[in-house]
């Protein structure tokens, strides 16, 4: 695709919150009157691959003027990840820590928590393996009682849970490790869904977190809503977003 057309596309749509597939097709037809639908599909793929446009949801796009979320890894996370990769090769997992959320929240939480999700057949094995190798407070699939009486009192709880299938995950490279992390879309849905575990990020704080994340970073709402549906909370999270930040997301949400 000629660079001049890419630049004209950016100029055409940069001031808009979103534009449809039909509008994009019409734009290309001005320069390629005989453009076929199949070829147009490759045009979209190329634009997304070059990070010129991003998908908001199926058939809806925006100019990709926002970066992707890039978390900072703590020494503890890197040590635990190294052990997981040494002993649970080929097993799907993800790891993250709540310090990442402080970038979005209004108040800096004093609670620090590390979370590991792994395929269900390996949850117990991972728990006992890490417990034998680290002097941290590990919690396996904690219920509300454990959260209230133990996790809330722990200085650095490490929670191990089952990984939900088709969770939106990504890979990050650090210290020769390829770290499997949840995408920001998954983190936001988990914060919304697990009110008890993430009790320190609820209410107005949760609204601020979502608002900051949507404003600062590129969010794929198709992935976000698909994962929310896996957690049986799709309509709830759509209602939450419309109620609290419809000015940002009106074009994205179909309730």
PDB file of C-alpha atoms in Angstrom, residues 3-133:
ATOM      1  CA  UNK A   3       2.687   5.465   1.938  1.00  0.00           C
ATOM      2  CA  UNK A   4       0.824   8.495   0.600  1.00  0.00           C
ATOM      3  CA  UNK A   5      -2.510   6.653   0.919  1.00  0.00           C
ATOM      4  CA  UNK A   6      -1.659   5.590   4.475  1.00  0.00           C
ATOM      5  CA  UNK A   7      -0.914   9.216   5.368  1.00  0.00           C
ATOM      6  CA  UNK A   8      -4.161  10.403   3.771  1.00  0.00           C
ATOM      7  CA  UNK A   9      -6.074   7.754   5.743  1.00  0.00           C
ATOM      8  CA  UNK A  10      -4.552   8.956   9.009  1.00  0.00           C
ATOM      9  CA  UNK A  11      -5.376  12.539   8.130  1.00  0.00           C
ATOM     10  CA  UNK A  12      -8.952  11.606   7.174  1.00  0.00           C
ATOM     11  CA  UNK A  13      -9.816   9.698  10.343  1.00  0.00           C
ATOM     12  CA  UNK A  14      -7.392  10.900  13.049  1.00  0.00           C
ATOM     13  CA  UNK A  15      -9.859  13.299  14.695  1.00  0.00           C
ATOM     14  CA  UNK A  16     -12.651  10.719  14.912  1.00  0.00           C
ATOM     15  CA  UNK A  17     -13.239   8.362  17.819  1.00  0.00           C
ATOM     16  CA  UNK A  18     -14.212   5.589  15.411  1.00  0.00           C
ATOM     17  CA  UNK A  19     -15.080   4.766  11.817  1.00  0.00           C
ATOM     18  CA  UNK A  20     -16.826   1.794  10.242  1.00  0.00           C
ATOM     19  CA  UNK A  21     -15.626  -0.842   7.805  1.00  0.00           C
ATOM     20  CA  UNK A  22     -17.977   0.640   5.204  1.00  0.00           C
ATOM     21  CA  UNK A  23     -16.440   4.104   5.632  1.00  0.00           C
ATOM     22  CA  UNK A  24     -12.962   2.655   5.257  1.00  0.00           C
ATOM     23  CA  UNK A  25     -13.987   0.785   2.115  1.00  0.00           C
ATOM     24  CA  UNK A  26     -15.440   3.987   0.662  1.00  0.00           C
ATOM     25  CA  UNK A  27     -12.152   5.793   1.424  1.00  0.00           C
ATOM     26  CA  UNK A  28     -10.108   3.193  -0.478  1.00  0.00           C
ATOM     27  CA  UNK A  29     -12.531   3.188  -3.394  1.00  0.00           C
ATOM     28  CA  UNK A  30     -11.644   6.847  -4.019  1.00  0.00           C
ATOM     29  CA  UNK A  31      -8.100   5.709  -4.883  1.00  0.00           C
ATOM     30  CA  UNK A  32      -8.891   2.203  -6.140  1.00  0.00           C
ATOM     31  CA  UNK A  33     -12.311   2.282  -7.866  1.00  0.00           C
ATOM     32  CA  UNK A  34     -12.068  -1.421  -8.794  1.00  0.00           C
ATOM     33  CA  UNK A  35     -11.067  -2.586  -5.292  1.00  0.00           C
ATOM     34  CA  UNK A  36     -12.579  -5.999  -4.519  1.00  0.00           C
ATOM     35  CA  UNK A  37     -13.874  -6.997  -1.095  1.00  0.00           C
ATOM     36  CA  UNK A  38     -11.294  -9.793  -0.775  1.00  0.00           C
ATOM     37  CA  UNK A  39      -8.426  -7.391  -1.510  1.00  0.00           C
ATOM     38  CA  UNK A  40      -9.915  -4.870   0.913  1.00  0.00           C
ATOM     39  CA  UNK A  41      -9.635  -7.485   3.660  1.00  0.00           C
ATOM     40  CA  UNK A  42      -5.893  -7.609   3.067  1.00  0.00           C
ATOM     41  CA  UNK A  43      -5.739  -3.801   3.169  1.00  0.00           C
ATOM     42  CA  UNK A  44      -7.257  -3.886   6.667  1.00  0.00           C
ATOM     43  CA  UNK A  45      -4.868  -6.643   7.746  1.00  0.00           C
ATOM     44  CA  UNK A  46      -1.902  -4.617   6.498  1.00  0.00           C
ATOM     45  CA  UNK A  47      -3.054  -1.454   8.293  1.00  0.00           C
ATOM     46  CA  UNK A  48      -3.513  -3.309  11.569  1.00  0.00           C
ATOM     47  CA  UNK A  49      -0.179  -5.091  11.183  1.00  0.00           C
ATOM     48  CA  UNK A  50       1.546  -1.714  10.724  1.00  0.00           C
ATOM     49  CA  UNK A  51      -0.329  -0.348  13.762  1.00  0.00           C
ATOM     50  CA  UNK A  52      -1.979   2.359  11.664  1.00  0.00           C
ATOM     51  CA  UNK A  53      -5.498   1.380  12.685  1.00  0.00           C
ATOM     52  CA  UNK A  54      -6.821  -0.697  15.574  1.00  0.00           C
ATOM     53  CA  UNK A  55      -9.988  -2.737  16.019  1.00  0.00           C
ATOM     54  CA  UNK A  56     -12.472  -1.425  18.574  1.00  0.00           C
ATOM     55  CA  UNK A  57     -14.978  -4.164  17.842  1.00  0.00           C
ATOM     56  CA  UNK A  58     -16.032  -6.145  14.782  1.00  0.00           C
ATOM     57  CA  UNK A  59     -16.375  -3.736  11.854  1.00  0.00           C
ATOM     58  CA  UNK A  60     -15.380  -0.652  13.872  1.00  0.00           C
ATOM     59  CA  UNK A  61     -11.908   0.920  13.914  1.00  0.00           C
ATOM     60  CA  UNK A  62      -9.927   3.935  15.005  1.00  0.00           C
ATOM     61  CA  UNK A  63      -6.534   5.368  14.125  1.00  0.00           C
ATOM     62  CA  UNK A  64      -3.963   3.670  16.365  1.00  0.00           C
ATOM     63  CA  UNK A  65      -2.651   6.750  18.115  1.00  0.00           C
ATOM     64  CA  UNK A  66      -2.417   5.022  21.512  1.00  0.00           C
ATOM     65  CA  UNK A  67       0.330   2.630  22.585  1.00  0.00           C
ATOM     66  CA  UNK A  68      -0.168  -0.892  23.874  1.00  0.00           C
ATOM     67  CA  UNK A  69       0.105  -1.485  27.620  1.00  0.00           C
ATOM     68  CA  UNK A  70       3.647  -2.423  28.728  1.00  0.00           C
ATOM     69  CA  UNK A  71       3.907  -3.385  32.399  1.00  0.00           C
ATOM     70  CA  UNK A  72       7.019  -3.267  34.582  1.00  0.00           C
ATOM     71  CA  UNK A  73       8.078  -6.589  36.119  1.00  0.00           C
ATOM     72  CA  UNK A  74       9.187  -6.857  39.730  1.00  0.00           C
ATOM     73  CA  UNK A  75      12.102  -9.042  40.865  1.00  0.00           C
ATOM     74  CA  UNK A  76       9.657 -11.385  42.634  1.00  0.00           C
ATOM     75  CA  UNK A  77       7.591 -11.883  39.480  1.00  0.00           C
ATOM     76  CA  UNK A  78      10.689 -12.645  37.424  1.00  0.00           C
ATOM     77  CA  UNK A  79      11.960 -15.193  39.951  1.00  0.00           C
ATOM     78  CA  UNK A  80       8.628 -16.996  40.091  1.00  0.00           C
ATOM     79  CA  UNK A  81       8.277 -16.933  36.300  1.00  0.00           C
ATOM     80  CA  UNK A  82      11.710 -18.512  35.902  1.00  0.00           C
ATOM     81  CA  UNK A  83      10.675 -21.385  38.175  1.00  0.00           C
ATOM     82  CA  UNK A  84       7.387 -21.868  36.330  1.00  0.00           C
ATOM     83  CA  UNK A  85       9.131 -22.008  32.956  1.00  0.00           C
ATOM     84  CA  UNK A  86      11.746 -24.456  34.234  1.00  0.00           C
ATOM     85  CA  UNK A  87       9.228 -26.923  35.639  1.00  0.00           C
ATOM     86  CA  UNK A  88       5.960 -26.392  33.760  1.00  0.00           C
ATOM     87  CA  UNK A  89       7.132 -26.257  30.154  1.00  0.00           C
ATOM     88  CA  UNK A  90       4.420 -26.238  27.481  1.00  0.00           C
ATOM     89  CA  UNK A  91       1.769 -25.489  30.123  1.00  0.00           C
ATOM     90  CA  UNK A  92      -0.361 -22.420  29.477  1.00  0.00           C
ATOM     91  CA  UNK A  93      -0.245 -19.846  32.282  1.00  0.00           C
ATOM     92  CA  UNK A  94      -0.190 -16.116  32.936  1.00  0.00           C
ATOM     93  CA  UNK A  95       1.252 -13.980  35.704  1.00  0.00           C
ATOM     94  CA  UNK A  96       0.764 -10.368  36.774  1.00  0.00           C
ATOM     95  CA  UNK A  97       0.767  -8.120  39.831  1.00  0.00           C
ATOM     96  CA  UNK A  98      -1.571  -5.453  41.121  1.00  0.00           C
ATOM     97  CA  UNK A  99       1.170  -2.824  41.228  1.00  0.00           C
ATOM     98  CA  UNK A 100       0.463  -2.466  37.507  1.00  0.00           C
ATOM     99  CA  UNK A 101      -2.934  -0.979  38.360  1.00  0.00           C
ATOM    100  CA  UNK A 102      -1.482   1.958  40.291  1.00  0.00           C
ATOM    101  CA  UNK A 103      -0.827   3.665  36.965  1.00  0.00           C
ATOM    102  CA  UNK A 104      -4.593   3.941  36.452  1.00  0.00           C
ATOM    103  CA  UNK A 105      -6.007   4.366  39.934  1.00  0.00           C
ATOM    104  CA  UNK A 106      -6.762   7.621  41.695  1.00  0.00           C
ATOM    105  CA  UNK A 107      -5.247   6.437  44.976  1.00  0.00           C
ATOM    106  CA  UNK A 108      -2.107   4.329  45.201  1.00  0.00           C
ATOM    107  CA  UNK A 109      -3.101   1.092  46.917  1.00  0.00           C
ATOM    108  CA  UNK A 110      -0.906  -0.178  49.735  1.00  0.00           C
ATOM    109  CA  UNK A 111      -2.034  -3.707  48.920  1.00  0.00           C
ATOM    110  CA  UNK A 112       0.333  -5.613  46.669  1.00  0.00           C
ATOM    111  CA  UNK A 113      -0.719  -8.937  45.209  1.00  0.00           C
ATOM    112  CA  UNK A 114       0.739 -11.282  42.624  1.00  0.00           C
ATOM    113  CA  UNK A 115      -1.567 -13.525  40.607  1.00  0.00           C
ATOM    114  CA  UNK A 116      -0.804 -16.686  38.665  1.00  0.00           C
ATOM    115  CA  UNK A 117      -3.324 -18.532  36.532  1.00  0.00           C
ATOM    116  CA  UNK A 118      -2.489 -21.907  35.032  1.00  0.00           C
ATOM    117  CA  UNK A 119      -4.268 -24.757  33.259  1.00  0.00           C
ATOM    118  CA  UNK A 120      -6.633 -26.452  35.697  1.00  0.00           C
ATOM    119  CA  UNK A 121      -4.761 -29.786  35.791  1.00  0.00           C
ATOM    120  CA  UNK A 122      -1.633 -28.040  37.081  1.00  0.00           C
ATOM    121  CA  UNK A 123      -3.070 -25.664  39.690  1.00  0.00           C
ATOM    122  CA  UNK A 124      -2.322 -27.890  42.695  1.00  0.00           C
ATOM    123  CA  UNK A 125       1.101 -28.954  41.441  1.00  0.00           C
ATOM    124  CA  UNK A 126       2.170 -25.361  40.880  1.00  0.00           C
ATOM    125  CA  UNK A 127       0.922 -24.313  44.307  1.00  0.00           C
ATOM    126  CA  UNK A 128       2.939 -26.951  46.182  1.00  0.00           C
ATOM    127  CA  UNK A 129       6.003 -26.501  43.972  1.00  0.00           C
ATOM    128  CA  UNK A 130       6.179 -22.741  44.528  1.00  0.00           C
ATOM    129  CA  UNK A 131       5.383 -23.112  48.229  1.00  0.00           C
ATOM    130  CA  UNK A 132       8.427 -25.381  48.557  1.00  0.00           C
ATOM    131  CA  UNK A 133      10.697 -22.930  46.724  1.00  0.00           C
TER     132      UNK A 133
END
